[in-house]
XYZ file of C-alpha atoms in Angstrom:
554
model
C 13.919 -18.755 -13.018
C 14.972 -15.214 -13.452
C 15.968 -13.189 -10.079
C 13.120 -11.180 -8.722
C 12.620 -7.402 -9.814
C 14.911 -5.419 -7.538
C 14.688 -1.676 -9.490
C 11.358 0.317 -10.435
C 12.958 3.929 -12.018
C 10.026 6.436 -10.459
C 11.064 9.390 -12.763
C 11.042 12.215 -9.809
C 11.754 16.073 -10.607
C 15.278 16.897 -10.674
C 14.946 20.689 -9.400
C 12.461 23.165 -9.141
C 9.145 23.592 -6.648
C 8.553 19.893 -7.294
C 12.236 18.560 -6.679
C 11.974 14.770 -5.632
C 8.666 14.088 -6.241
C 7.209 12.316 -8.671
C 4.797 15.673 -10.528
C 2.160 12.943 -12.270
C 1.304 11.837 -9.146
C 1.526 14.945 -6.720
C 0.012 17.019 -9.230
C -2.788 14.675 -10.390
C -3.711 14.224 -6.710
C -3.415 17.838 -5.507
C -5.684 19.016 -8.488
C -8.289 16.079 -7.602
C -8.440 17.032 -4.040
C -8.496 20.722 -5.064
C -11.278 20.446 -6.966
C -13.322 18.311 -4.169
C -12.795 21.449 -1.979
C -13.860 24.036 -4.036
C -17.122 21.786 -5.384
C -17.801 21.025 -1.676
C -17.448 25.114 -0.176
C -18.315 26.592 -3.928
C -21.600 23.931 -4.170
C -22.347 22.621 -0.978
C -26.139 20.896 -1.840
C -25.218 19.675 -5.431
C -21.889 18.391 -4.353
C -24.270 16.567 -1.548
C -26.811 15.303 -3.650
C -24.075 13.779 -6.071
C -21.903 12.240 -3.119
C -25.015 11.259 -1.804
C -26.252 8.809 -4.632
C -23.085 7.610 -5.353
C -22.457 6.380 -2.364
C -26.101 4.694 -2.291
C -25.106 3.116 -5.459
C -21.861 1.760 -4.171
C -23.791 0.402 -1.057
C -25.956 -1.004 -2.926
C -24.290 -3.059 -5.425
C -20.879 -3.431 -3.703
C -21.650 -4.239 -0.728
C -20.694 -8.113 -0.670
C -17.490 -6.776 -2.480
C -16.297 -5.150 0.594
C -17.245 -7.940 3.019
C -15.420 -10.590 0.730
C -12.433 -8.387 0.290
C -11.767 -7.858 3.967
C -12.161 -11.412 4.641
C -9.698 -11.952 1.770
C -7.074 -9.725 3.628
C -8.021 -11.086 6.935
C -7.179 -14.834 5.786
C -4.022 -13.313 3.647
C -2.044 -11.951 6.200
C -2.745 -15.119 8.434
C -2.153 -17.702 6.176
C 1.527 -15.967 5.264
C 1.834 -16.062 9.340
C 1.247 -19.500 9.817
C 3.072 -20.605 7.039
C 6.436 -22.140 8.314
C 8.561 -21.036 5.575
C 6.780 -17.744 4.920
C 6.481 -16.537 8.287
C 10.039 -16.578 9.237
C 11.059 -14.261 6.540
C 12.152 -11.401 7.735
C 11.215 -7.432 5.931
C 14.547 -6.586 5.480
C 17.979 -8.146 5.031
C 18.951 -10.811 7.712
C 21.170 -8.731 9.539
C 18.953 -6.092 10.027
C 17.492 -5.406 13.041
C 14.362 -3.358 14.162
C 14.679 0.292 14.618
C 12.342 0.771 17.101
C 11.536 -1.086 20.831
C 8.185 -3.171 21.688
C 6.327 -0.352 23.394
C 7.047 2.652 20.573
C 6.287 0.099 17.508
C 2.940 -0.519 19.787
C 2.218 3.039 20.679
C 2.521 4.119 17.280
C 0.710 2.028 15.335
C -2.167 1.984 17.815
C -2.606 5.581 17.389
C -2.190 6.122 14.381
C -4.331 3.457 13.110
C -7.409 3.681 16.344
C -6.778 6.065 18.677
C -9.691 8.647 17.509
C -12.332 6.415 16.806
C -11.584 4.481 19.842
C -12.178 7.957 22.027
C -15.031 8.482 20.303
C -17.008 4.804 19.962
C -15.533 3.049 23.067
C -18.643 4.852 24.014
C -20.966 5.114 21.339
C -20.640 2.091 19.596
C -21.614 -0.046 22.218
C -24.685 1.217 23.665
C -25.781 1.726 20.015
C -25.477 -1.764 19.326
C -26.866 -3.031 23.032
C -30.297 -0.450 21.875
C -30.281 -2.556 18.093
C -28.199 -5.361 16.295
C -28.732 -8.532 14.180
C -29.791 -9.723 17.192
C -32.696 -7.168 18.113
C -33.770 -7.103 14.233
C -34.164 -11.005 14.450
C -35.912 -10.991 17.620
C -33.554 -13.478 19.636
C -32.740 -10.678 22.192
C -34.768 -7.507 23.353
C -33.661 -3.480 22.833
C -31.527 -2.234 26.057
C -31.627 -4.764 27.865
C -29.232 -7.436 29.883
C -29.673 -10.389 27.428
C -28.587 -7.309 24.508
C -25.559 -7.366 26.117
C -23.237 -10.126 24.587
C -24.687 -9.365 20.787
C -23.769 -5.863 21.608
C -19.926 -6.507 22.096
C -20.184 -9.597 19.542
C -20.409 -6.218 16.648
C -18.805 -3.822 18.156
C -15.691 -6.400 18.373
C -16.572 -7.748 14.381
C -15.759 -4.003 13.388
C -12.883 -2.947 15.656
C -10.631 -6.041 15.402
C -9.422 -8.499 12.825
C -10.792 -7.303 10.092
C -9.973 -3.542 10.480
C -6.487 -4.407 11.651
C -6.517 -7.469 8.424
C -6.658 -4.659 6.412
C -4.083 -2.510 7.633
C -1.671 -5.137 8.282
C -1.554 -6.574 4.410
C -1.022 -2.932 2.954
C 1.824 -2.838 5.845
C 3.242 -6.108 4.735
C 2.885 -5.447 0.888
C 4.772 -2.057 1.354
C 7.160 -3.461 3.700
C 7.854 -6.752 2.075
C 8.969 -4.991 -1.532
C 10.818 -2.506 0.000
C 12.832 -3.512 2.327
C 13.189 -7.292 0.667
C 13.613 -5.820 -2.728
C 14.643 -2.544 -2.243
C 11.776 -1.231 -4.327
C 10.544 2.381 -3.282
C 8.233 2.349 -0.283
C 5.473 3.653 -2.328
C 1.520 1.599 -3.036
C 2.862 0.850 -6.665
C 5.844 -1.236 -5.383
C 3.369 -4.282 -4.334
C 2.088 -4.845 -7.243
C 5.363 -5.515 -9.399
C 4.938 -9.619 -9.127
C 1.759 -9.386 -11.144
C 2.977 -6.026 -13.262
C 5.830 -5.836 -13.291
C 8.616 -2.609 -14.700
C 5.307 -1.531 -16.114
C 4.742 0.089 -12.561
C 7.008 2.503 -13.534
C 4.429 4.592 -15.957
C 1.234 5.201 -15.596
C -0.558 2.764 -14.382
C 1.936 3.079 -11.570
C 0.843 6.641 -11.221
C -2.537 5.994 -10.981
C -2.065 3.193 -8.348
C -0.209 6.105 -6.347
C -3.084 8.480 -7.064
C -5.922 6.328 -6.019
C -3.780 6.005 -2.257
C -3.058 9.408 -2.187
C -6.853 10.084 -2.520
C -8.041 7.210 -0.398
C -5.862 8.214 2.261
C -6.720 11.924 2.375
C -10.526 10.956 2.232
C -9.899 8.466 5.266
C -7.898 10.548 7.241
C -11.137 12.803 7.108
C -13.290 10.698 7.958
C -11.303 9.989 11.455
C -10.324 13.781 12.029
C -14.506 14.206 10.891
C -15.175 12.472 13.897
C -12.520 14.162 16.389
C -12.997 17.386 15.734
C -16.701 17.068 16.546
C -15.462 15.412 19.857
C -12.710 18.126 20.130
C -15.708 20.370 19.850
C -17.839 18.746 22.320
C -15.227 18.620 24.746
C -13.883 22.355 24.689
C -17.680 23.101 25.450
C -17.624 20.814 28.502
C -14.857 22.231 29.907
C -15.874 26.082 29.815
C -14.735 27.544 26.297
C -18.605 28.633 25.642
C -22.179 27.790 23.702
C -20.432 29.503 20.497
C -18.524 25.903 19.109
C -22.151 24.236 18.968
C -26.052 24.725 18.074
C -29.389 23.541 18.328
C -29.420 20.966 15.038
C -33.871 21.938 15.078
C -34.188 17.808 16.134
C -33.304 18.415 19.934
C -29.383 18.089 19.731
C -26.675 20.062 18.707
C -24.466 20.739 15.963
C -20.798 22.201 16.064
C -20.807 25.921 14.524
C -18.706 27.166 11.326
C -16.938 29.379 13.713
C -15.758 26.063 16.388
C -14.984 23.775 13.325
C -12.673 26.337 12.082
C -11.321 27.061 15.466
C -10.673 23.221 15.984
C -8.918 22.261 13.076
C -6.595 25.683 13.447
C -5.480 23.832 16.664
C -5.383 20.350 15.243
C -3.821 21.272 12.145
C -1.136 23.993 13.392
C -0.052 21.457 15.661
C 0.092 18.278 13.093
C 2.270 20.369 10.705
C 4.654 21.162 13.154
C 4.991 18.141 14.277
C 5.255 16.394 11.166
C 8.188 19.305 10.292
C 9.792 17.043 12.930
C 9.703 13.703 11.629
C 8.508 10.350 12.778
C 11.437 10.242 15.180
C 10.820 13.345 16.555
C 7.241 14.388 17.171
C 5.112 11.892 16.336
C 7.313 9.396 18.073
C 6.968 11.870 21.382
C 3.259 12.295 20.797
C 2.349 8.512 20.328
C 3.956 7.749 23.738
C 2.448 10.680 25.561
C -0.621 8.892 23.963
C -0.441 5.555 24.824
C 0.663 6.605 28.706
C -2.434 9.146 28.663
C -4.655 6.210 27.667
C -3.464 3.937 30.265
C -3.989 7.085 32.644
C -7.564 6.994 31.663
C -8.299 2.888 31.417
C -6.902 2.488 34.834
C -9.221 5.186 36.343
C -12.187 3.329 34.701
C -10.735 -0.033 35.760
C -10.780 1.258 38.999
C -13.906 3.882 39.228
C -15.794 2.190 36.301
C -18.399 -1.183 36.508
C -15.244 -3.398 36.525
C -16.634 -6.493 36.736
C -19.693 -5.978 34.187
C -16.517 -4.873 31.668
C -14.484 -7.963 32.554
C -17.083 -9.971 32.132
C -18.429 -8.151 28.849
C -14.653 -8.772 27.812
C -13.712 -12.226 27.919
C -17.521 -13.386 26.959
C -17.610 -10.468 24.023
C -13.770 -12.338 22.942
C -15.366 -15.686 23.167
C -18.720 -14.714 21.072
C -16.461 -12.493 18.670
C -13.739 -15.221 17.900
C -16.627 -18.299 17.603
C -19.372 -16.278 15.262
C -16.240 -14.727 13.306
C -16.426 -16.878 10.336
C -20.018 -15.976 9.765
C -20.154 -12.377 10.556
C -17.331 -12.442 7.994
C -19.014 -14.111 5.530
C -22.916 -13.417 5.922
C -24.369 -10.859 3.293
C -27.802 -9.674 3.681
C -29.698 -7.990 1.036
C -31.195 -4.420 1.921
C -33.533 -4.003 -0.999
C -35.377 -7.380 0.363
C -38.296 -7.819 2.019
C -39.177 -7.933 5.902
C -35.915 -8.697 8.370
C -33.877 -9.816 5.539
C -33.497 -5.960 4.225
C -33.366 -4.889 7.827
C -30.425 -6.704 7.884
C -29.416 -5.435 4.796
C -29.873 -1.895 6.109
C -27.919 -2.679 8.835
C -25.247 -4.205 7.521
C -24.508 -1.776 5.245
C -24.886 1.634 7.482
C -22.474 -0.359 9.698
C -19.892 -3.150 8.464
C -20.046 -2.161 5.219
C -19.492 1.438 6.040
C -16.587 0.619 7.998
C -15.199 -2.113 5.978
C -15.004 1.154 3.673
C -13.746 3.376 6.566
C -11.254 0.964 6.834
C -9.693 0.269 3.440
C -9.047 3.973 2.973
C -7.608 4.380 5.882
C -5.381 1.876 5.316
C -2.779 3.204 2.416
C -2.554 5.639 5.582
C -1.754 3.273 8.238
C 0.047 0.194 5.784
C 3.496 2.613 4.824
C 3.435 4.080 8.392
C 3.576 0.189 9.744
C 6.218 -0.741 7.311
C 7.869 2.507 7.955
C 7.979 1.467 11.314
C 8.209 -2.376 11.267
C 11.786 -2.853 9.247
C 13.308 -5.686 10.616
C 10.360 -7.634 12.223
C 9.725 -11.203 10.484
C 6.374 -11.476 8.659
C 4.878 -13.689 11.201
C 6.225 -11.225 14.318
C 4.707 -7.941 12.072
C 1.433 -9.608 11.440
C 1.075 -11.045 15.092
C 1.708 -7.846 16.665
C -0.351 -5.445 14.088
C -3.420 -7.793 14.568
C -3.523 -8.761 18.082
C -2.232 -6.126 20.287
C -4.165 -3.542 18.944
C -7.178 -5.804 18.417
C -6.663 -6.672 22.187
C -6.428 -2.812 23.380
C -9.784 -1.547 21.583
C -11.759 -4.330 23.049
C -10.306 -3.601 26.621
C -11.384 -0.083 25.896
C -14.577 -1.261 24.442
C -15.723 -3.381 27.054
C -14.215 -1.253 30.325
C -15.516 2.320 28.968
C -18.738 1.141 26.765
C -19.492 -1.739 29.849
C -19.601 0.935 32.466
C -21.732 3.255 30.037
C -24.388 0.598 29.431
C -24.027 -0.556 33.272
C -24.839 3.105 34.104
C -27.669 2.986 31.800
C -29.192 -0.902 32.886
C -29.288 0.199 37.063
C -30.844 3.710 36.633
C -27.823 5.735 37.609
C -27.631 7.325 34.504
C -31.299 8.100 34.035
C -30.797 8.494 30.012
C -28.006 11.136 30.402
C -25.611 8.908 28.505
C -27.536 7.332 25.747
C -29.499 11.434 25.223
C -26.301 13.035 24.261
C -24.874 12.535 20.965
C -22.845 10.622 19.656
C -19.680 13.247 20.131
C -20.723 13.707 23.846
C -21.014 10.316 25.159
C -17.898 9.991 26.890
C -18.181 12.945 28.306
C -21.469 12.604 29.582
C -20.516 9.482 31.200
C -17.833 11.342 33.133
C -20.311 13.945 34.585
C -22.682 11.291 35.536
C -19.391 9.370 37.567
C -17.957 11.809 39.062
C -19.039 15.171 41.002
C -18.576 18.373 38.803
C -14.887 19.768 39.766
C -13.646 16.006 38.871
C -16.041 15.783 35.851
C -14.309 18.782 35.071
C -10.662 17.506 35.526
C -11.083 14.269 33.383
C -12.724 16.215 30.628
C -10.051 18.006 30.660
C -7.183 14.829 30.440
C -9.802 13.742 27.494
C -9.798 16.404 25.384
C -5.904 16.694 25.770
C -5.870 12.946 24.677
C -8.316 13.737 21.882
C -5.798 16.758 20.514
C -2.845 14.222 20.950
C -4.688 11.630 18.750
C -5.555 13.990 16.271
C -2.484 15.576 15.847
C -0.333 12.136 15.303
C -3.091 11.035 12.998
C -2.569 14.377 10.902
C 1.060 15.027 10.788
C 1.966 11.156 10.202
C -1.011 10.845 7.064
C 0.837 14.317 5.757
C 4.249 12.603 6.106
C 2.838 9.594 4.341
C 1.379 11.180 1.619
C 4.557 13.189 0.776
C 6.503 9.568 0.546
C 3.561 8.198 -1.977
C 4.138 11.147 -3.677
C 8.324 11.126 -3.307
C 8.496 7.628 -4.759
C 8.845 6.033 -1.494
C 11.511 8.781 -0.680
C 11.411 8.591 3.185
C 14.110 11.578 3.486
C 13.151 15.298 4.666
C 10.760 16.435 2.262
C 10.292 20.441 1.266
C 8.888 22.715 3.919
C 5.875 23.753 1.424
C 4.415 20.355 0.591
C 3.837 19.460 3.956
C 2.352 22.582 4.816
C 0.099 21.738 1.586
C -0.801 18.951 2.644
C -1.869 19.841 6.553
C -4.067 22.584 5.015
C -5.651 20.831 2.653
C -6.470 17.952 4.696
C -7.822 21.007 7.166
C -9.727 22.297 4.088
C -11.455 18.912 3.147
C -12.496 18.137 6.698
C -13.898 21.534 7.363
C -15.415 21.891 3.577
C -16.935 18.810 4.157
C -18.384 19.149 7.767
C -19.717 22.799 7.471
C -21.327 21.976 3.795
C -22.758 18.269 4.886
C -22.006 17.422 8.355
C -20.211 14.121 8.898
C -22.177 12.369 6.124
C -21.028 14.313 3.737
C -17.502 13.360 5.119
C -18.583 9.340 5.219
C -19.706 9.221 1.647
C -16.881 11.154 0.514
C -14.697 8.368 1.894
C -16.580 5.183 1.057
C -16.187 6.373 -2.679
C -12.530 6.602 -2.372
C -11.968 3.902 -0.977
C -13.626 1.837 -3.865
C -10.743 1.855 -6.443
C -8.077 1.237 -3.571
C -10.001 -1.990 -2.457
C -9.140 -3.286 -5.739
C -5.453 -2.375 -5.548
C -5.357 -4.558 -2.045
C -7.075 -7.298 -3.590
C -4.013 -7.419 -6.381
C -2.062 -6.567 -3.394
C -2.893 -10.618 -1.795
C -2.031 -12.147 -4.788
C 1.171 -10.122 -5.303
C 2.069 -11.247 -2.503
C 1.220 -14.846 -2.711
C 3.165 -14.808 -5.995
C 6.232 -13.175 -4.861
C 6.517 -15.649 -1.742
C 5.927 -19.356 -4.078
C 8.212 -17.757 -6.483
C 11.350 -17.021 -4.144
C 10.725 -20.302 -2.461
C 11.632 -21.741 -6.190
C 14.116 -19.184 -6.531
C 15.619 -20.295 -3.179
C 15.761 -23.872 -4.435
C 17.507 -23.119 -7.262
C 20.515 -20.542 -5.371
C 18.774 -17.333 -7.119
C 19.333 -14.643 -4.813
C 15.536 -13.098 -3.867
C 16.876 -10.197 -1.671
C 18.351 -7.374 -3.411
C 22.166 -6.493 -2.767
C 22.914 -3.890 -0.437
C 26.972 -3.199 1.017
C 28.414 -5.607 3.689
C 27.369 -3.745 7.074
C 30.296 -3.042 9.175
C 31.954 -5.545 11.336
């Protein structure tokens, strides 16, 4: 057998504006994303429309694609774990060691890959699914009420755990496993050389590059989508005026043109700087302000919030989750059927499919920050701790914050306060109905400060991924103006997005990019598969399947 592939020449620019990156790929994606911003602020409704039945279409007809292929990355990553001989190999040469302690490697992939969505559907997501579920639709348990309960955790848990951390974790382990076992560039294309091989170095390479780039900045939307309007909610709760929202005509609100541009100003002023920095500088100080902030937070609803209902919504919501797992990961249900079957299908596909979706282009995003951050960890340590832990923390948040929620709403403290606001405003509804104004006032406050943290190391780290995508895996200091580039534009597409269409104009957006990078992770699995069996031969036979780097120093 012949050694393993060990050198993929990305040509890169040798001076000029575009000096160490690769210009097919930076330029390709920068004109793509261009052109969705101009459509989207130049053509608001026929940039809608055309979103609109795309997205319907891919719904529609790929919707047992995306459940298969996150069950596919799911089983992946686990199988490589439990594998004796695979798990034990370490990303990275043998004496390497990893370059960052338990608690940052936790704190940083936790929020960078949740933190947002877990602020804002902690709440939301489970007293949507305790009003309807699979459950509801089939008539085995009633709407809002205590036997709703355990379905209502069994679906929030399907779409916050495994699966969305499955997903992340093999783009992590792909990335990680060709770079830092091959020394191959840290870039999407890299992952794909045991099926492609040097051919990864033209373009088809640069397209695989493009299609993460694009994916990434779409799903990095989607989540900022979603905290600004709880940014939004949240400066209004704590005194900044009426002018960030307005009456949406259906008895809500809506944020105003005037508080989504002041919001992502903030967000996005902040997320540059800090991704000037570096990941060792201020997004490592910003993930650990988060994770302390959010044990700040869980402990006050530990000990203020309906502790026992969330304990108990906990370890039965685990036990539900972890038996029915298999077939909420495999069931498909058909939406253009008749009767409950396409209520089913309706559901399934404004919800798991949508965040199967939600997931996979997130996770281009969230893969090269976890190998970034995971050199040195063995394959069955990386995928232990990227699918558990963080799995673990959302449904600890889920059950403590969305239990005392629904508790609130089952004894009649609430009176409908919590379940009437929208979907932005939960949490902080929930607060004012705990707690007497001034300390209403105070933990909205704490929130919104955790919100902006979130955000922010969301935003700078997707920025400083996308530059590496677009550097060839080049993890060095890249040029002052790119990044700056990048943080606007990823301002401009959120804001473009929500002021033309609201956040479903930023969902469909995102569940058509991330349609040609589910593919790439599907070739992803059985690159991997490949390159493992084959280095176990190559092993056998004294081929070296690591590539050769200098003695370190004694």
């Amino acid at each position: 057998m012949k050694p393993p592939l060990t050198e993929l020449d990305i040509k890169t620019s040798d001076s000029g504006f575009y000096e160490g990156f690769t210009k097919h790929v930076t330029i390709t994606a920068k004109v793509l994303i261009g052109a969705l911003i101009v459509w989207a602020v130049a053509f608001p409704e026929q940039a809608g429309a055309f979103l609109s039945n795309i997205n319907s279409f891919i719904l529609a007809f790929f919707n047992v694609w995306y459940i298969y292929a996150i069950a596919l990355f799911l089983l992946t990553c686990l199988i490589l774990a439990a594998i004796p001989s695979s798990g034990k190999l370490k990303l990275g040469l043998e004496h390497e060691k990893p370059e960052f302690g338990n608690f940052s490697w936790f704190s940083m992939m936790f929020g960078a890959g949740i933190g947002i969505g877990m602020l804002t559907f902690a709440t939301a997501e489970p007293l949507y699914h305790f009003a309807s579920n699979p459950s509801t639709i089939q008539g085995m348990t009633d709407e809002s009420a205590a036997n709703n309960v355990r379905s209502a955790y069994q679906y929030s848990f399907l779409h916050w755990g495994l699966g969305a951390w499955g997903a992340y974790a093999l783009a992590g382990l792909g990335l990680a496993f060709f770079s830092y076992r091959r020394g191959l560039p840290l870039t999407i294309r890299s992952s794909l050389t045991p099926l492609f091989g040097s051919s990864m170095e033209g373009k088809w390479g640069h397209v695989v590059d493009v299609v993460a780039v694009v994916a990434t900045v779409l799903g990095v939307a989607q989540t900022l989508g979603f905290g600004v309007e709880q940014f939004i909610a949240g400066l209004e709760r704590i005194g900044f005026g009426g002018w960030l929202t307005r009456p949406d005509g259906e008895g809500g609100t809506t944020s105003t043109t005037l508080g989504i541009m002041f919001a992502l100003m903030i967000i996005m002023g902040a997320s540059t700087l800090s991704a000037l920095s570096g990941v060792g500088k201020g997004i490592k100080w910003l993930s650990n302000i988060n994770m302390g902030l959010s044990f700040f937070l869980l402990t006050f609803f530990v000990i203020f919030g309906s502790t026992f209902f969330g304990l108990s919504a906990l370890f039965v919501g685990i036990w539900d989750y972890l038996v029915s797992l298999p077939a909420m990961m495999f069931t498909v249900w058909d939406a253009e059927a008749p009767g409950t079957e396409g209520e089913l299908g309706a559901w399934q596909s404004s919800w798991s499919v949508f965040y199967w979706a939600w997931w996979i282009a997130f996770a281009p995003f969230v893969g090269l920050f976890l190998a970034r951050i995971s050199k040195g960890r063995t394959i069955r340590e990386y995928v232990l701790g990227a699918l558990i832990v963080p799995s673990l923390m959302c449904f600890v948040w889920f059950a403590l914050v969305g239990g005392t929620a629904i508790d609130l709403e089952l004894n009649g403290n609430a009176g409908g306060a919590i379940t009437g606001a929208g979907q932005e405003d939960q949490l902080f509804a929930m607060l004012a109905v705990m707690l007497q104004p001034t300390l209403a006032w105070i933990f909205s406050v704490i929130v919104v400060v955790l919100l902006l943290t979130y955000l922010v190391t969301s935003a700078d780290s997707a920025v400083l991924i996308i530059n590496t995508i677009n550097a060839a895996g080049d993890e060095g200091p890249k040029a002052r103006p790119h990044i700056i580039f990048w943080g606007a534009a990823l301002a401009l597409v959120v804001g473009s997005l929500l002021i033309g269409g609201g956040l479903s104009a930023v969902q469909t957006a995102m569940v058509i990019g991330a349609l040609p990078f589910s593919a790439v992770m599907v070739l992803m699995c059985f690159a991997l598969f490949k390159a493992i069996w084959r280095d176990h031969r190559r092993q056998k036979q004294g081929i070296p399947v690591v590539y050769e780097t200098a003695t370190p120093a004694e």
